[in-house]
Structure formats: C-alpha cells, structure tokens
C-alpha cells in the first residue's frame, strides 16, 4: 500500500509551532476529524510501546474511533520497572481502549540467551518484535489500517539518509496495511504538548528517551535474567531519586548499566563476588554530542547506598564521567 496520499503529507513551511494548550487542542480537533474521515468504520492496529509518540497516537485514535482501534502492547522483558503496568492502567483501565497485552518475556529472553554481539542482539529484538506483532495481527479480522508514531524528524532523517525508520513498518507481505500517521508533521516538543492536552500523565508525556531494544543495551554482553533484573531495579532507584531531588525534568537522559563482570567485595563480614552498577546521566540537544551531568555528591552517595543494599547481586556503584564523544550515550 505504499504511495498512499496520507503518507505524502508534509509539514507546511509556515506551520506555527504548537507551544500552547490552545494550539494543541486545535491540532487535536483537526486530527480527530481527519482520522474519522480516513478510517470510516474500519479497524486500525497500533503497536503501543508506552513511549510518548505511540501513546499520543493511541489517545488520538481512541478519541476519533474508539474501539475500532486495536492496540497491541508487547512486553519483551526489556522494559523499565512499572512500564507494562502503566500502559495497561492508562489505556485499558482509564481510557477503556481495546488493548491486547502480550507477555513475550520468556520468548525474547530465550532467543537472546548466550548472544553477546550488540548488533545481533538488536537484530533479534527487532525481528522478534515484528514476529510477535505479526502473530497478533493475523489473529485479528478486518484490520485495514496500521497506525504509527512517526514524527517529523523521523521523516527528515530518513530523507537525509541518516537513519531508516521502520517503526512497525517492516511487517511481512500478507500484513501490508494502509498507514495512519497522525503525528507525522510534529516535532517532539509538539507531540508532548498534544499529549498533555489529551490528558496523558506527565510520566508518559515527559518520559526521557528510551531505546527500542530497551534495557537489552544496558545489560552489555549476553543477557541473563538476574543481571537484567539488577539493571531494572537499579534504574528504578535512580529514576525515583532523580524525581525526588528535582533532577527529573532537568537531566536529559539517565540510566544504569550492569556490565558482565564481577568484582570482590564484602557483605555482612563475608567476601562476595558481584556486579557493579554504572550510573550514566547526560545532557544533550540532539544526542549527537553529550555532556555529563554534575550530580551532587551527597545524592550520589545516597543512591549508591540504596543500590548496594536494595539490588540483588550488586556490590559496587560507578559513575560514568565520559562525554559523547568519545563514549556514545548507550553502552551498545
Ligand atoms: P547513542 O548511544 O548512539 O544514543 O549515543 C543516542 C540516543 O539514541 C538512543 N538510542 C536508541 N534509540 N533504538 C532507539 O530507539 C536504538 O537502538 C537506540 N540506540 C540508542 C539513546 O538512548 C540516546 O538517547
């Protein structure tokens, strides 16, 4: 279904930046009308990750066509603590969306077992995601459209050849749906403004960037369940402490990494041999370069204390002082 008119829509040169609730509301009203015209009485499928783009798309569609939207949330086991629960709470419980939750945790972890090459890990995660999503799509009848959270920078970057954007577009031949891309002319800050106007929680609207392969790239080398759990728990502590201490909206991206090596330590007077947790907190405009956040020392001490007492299998905490370049933001 390539070449459909809807996918040729471009951001008008003179379009006013959506910076106020009034402008966001005007965009919402217009999109709801357009979505109803495009979709009619047909069904739309959406891969809902819980990220701001797909969440805004889901909410617009729920407003426009209600339960003609079928949203699929695939839990690949590499999400942050509380994320799959939040998606279900917000969309199924509160917005009464037609949400299919797929617990694919074991399936992904089985596929990833013993795989240590970063590119191979990414390929497995991306490929398996498409497969799980396609399986769900095949179980459904009468789907005509596929909604995607494509945004304007995605289109500009693919045009410039910087990166290819597939989102869920890499679906097999038998699942070529017509595309619905209601936020394709928006910049990220505009998507957030629209998300706020739609009433989405701040924790979704102002979420820090999170890579598609999720915690998988923060568990360098071959992923194991227990090391992944350590990354997830340490990340939850870091996010909680940054929120409590006013750093949440200030620091661009912050997370933890648990590398695949152990070191000697002491716990309860006994020798222990456990992983370190690495904390990374960076600021950037465009993610091409990044500087390291100067986190107050006392806060680092407090976070360290919490991690070494609360996270199983961890006996050290390290801070990554490296800007990009030379280091990338993520570890893989
Ligand atoms: P790097 O590590 O390249 O990251 O300095 C730059 C920004 O991109 C995010 N990132 C990804 N996002 N899929 C994504 O959707 C990926 O595979 C991926 N790798 C990195 C990273 O979190 C940072 O914000």
PDB file of N, CA and C in Angstrom, residues 262-276 308 313-316:
ATOM      1  N   UNK A 262      32.345  -9.321  37.412  1.00  0.00           N
ATOM      2  CA  UNK A 262      32.144  -9.241  38.859  1.00  0.00           C
ATOM      3  C   UNK A 262      33.422  -8.806  39.536  1.00  0.00           C
ATOM      4  N   UNK A 263      33.283  -8.259  40.718  1.00  0.00           N
ATOM      5  CA  UNK A 263      34.476  -7.906  41.485  1.00  0.00           C
ATOM      6  C   UNK A 263      34.258  -8.299  42.941  1.00  0.00           C
ATOM      7  N   UNK A 264      35.369  -8.348  43.651  1.00  0.00           N
ATOM      8  CA  UNK A 264      35.321  -8.784  45.042  1.00  0.00           C
ATOM      9  C   UNK A 264      34.818  -7.658  45.941  1.00  0.00           C
ATOM     10  N   UNK A 265      34.041  -8.019  46.925  1.00  0.00           N
ATOM     11  CA  UNK A 265      33.559  -7.053  47.907  1.00  0.00           C
ATOM     12  C   UNK A 265      33.306  -7.753  49.226  1.00  0.00           C
ATOM     13  N   UNK A 266      32.699  -6.996  50.160  1.00  0.00           N
ATOM     14  CA  UNK A 266      32.366  -7.591  51.467  1.00  0.00           C
ATOM     15  C   UNK A 266      30.922  -7.244  51.786  1.00  0.00           C
ATOM     16  N   UNK A 267      30.161  -8.270  52.165  1.00  0.00           N
ATOM     17  CA  UNK A 267      28.797  -8.016  52.638  1.00  0.00           C
ATOM     18  C   UNK A 267      28.599  -8.833  53.904  1.00  0.00           C
ATOM     19  N   UNK A 268      28.094  -8.190  54.949  1.00  0.00           N
ATOM     20  CA  UNK A 268      27.875  -8.857  56.251  1.00  0.00           C
ATOM     21  C   UNK A 268      29.127  -9.586  56.704  1.00  0.00           C
ATOM     22  N   UNK A 269      30.278  -8.949  56.519  1.00  0.00           N
ATOM     23  CA  UNK A 269      31.537  -9.510  57.004  1.00  0.00           C
ATOM     24  C   UNK A 269      32.062 -10.671  56.172  1.00  0.00           C
ATOM     25  N   UNK A 270      31.395 -10.966  55.075  1.00  0.00           N
ATOM     26  CA  UNK A 270      31.832 -12.097  54.247  1.00  0.00           C
ATOM     27  C   UNK A 270      32.237 -11.612  52.856  1.00  0.00           C
ATOM     28  N   UNK A 271      33.161 -12.327  52.246  1.00  0.00           N
ATOM     29  CA  UNK A 271      33.560 -11.987  50.888  1.00  0.00           C
ATOM     30  C   UNK A 271      32.382 -12.202  49.938  1.00  0.00           C
ATOM     31  N   UNK A 272      32.197 -11.272  49.020  1.00  0.00           N
ATOM     32  CA  UNK A 272      31.191 -11.501  47.968  1.00  0.00           C
ATOM     33  C   UNK A 272      31.812 -11.166  46.628  1.00  0.00           C
ATOM     34  N   UNK A 273      31.273 -11.738  45.588  1.00  0.00           N
ATOM     35  CA  UNK A 273      31.793 -11.562  44.235  1.00  0.00           C
ATOM     36  C   UNK A 273      30.599 -11.203  43.365  1.00  0.00           C
ATOM     37  N   UNK A 274      30.416  -9.885  43.095  1.00  0.00           N
ATOM     38  CA  UNK A 274      29.167  -9.435  42.479  1.00  0.00           C
ATOM     39  C   UNK A 274      29.401  -8.362  41.413  1.00  0.00           C
ATOM     40  N   UNK A 275      28.320  -7.963  40.727  1.00  0.00           N
ATOM     41  CA  UNK A 275      28.425  -6.978  39.640  1.00  0.00           C
ATOM     42  C   UNK A 275      28.517  -5.545  40.173  1.00  0.00           C
ATOM     43  N   UNK A 276      29.064  -4.656  39.357  1.00  0.00           N
ATOM     44  CA  UNK A 276      28.913  -3.229  39.640  1.00  0.00           C
ATOM     45  C   UNK A 276      27.688  -2.682  38.890  1.00  0.00           C
ATOM     46  N   UNK A 308      23.353  -0.536  46.589  1.00  0.00           N
ATOM     47  CA  UNK A 308      24.103  -1.684  47.136  1.00  0.00           C
ATOM     48  C   UNK A 308      23.325  -2.430  48.222  1.00  0.00           C
ATOM     49  N   UNK A 313      22.751  -8.894  44.046  1.00  0.00           N
ATOM     50  CA  UNK A 313      23.880  -9.251  43.176  1.00  0.00           C
ATOM     51  C   UNK A 313      24.816  -8.112  42.849  1.00  0.00           C
ATOM     52  N   UNK A 314      24.662  -6.973  43.558  1.00  0.00           N
ATOM     53  CA  UNK A 314      25.480  -5.796  43.242  1.00  0.00           C
ATOM     54  C   UNK A 314      26.274  -5.366  44.476  1.00  0.00           C
ATOM     55  N   UNK A 315      27.577  -5.136  44.294  1.00  0.00           N
ATOM     56  CA  UNK A 315      28.377  -4.694  45.435  1.00  0.00           C
ATOM     57  C   UNK A 315      29.163  -3.401  45.191  1.00  0.00           C
ATOM     58  N   UNK A 316      29.001  -2.790  44.029  1.00  0.00           N
ATOM     59  CA  UNK A 316      29.701  -1.535  43.726  1.00  0.00           C
ATOM     60  C   UNK A 316      28.820  -0.637  42.874  1.00  0.00           C
TER      61      UNK A 316
END
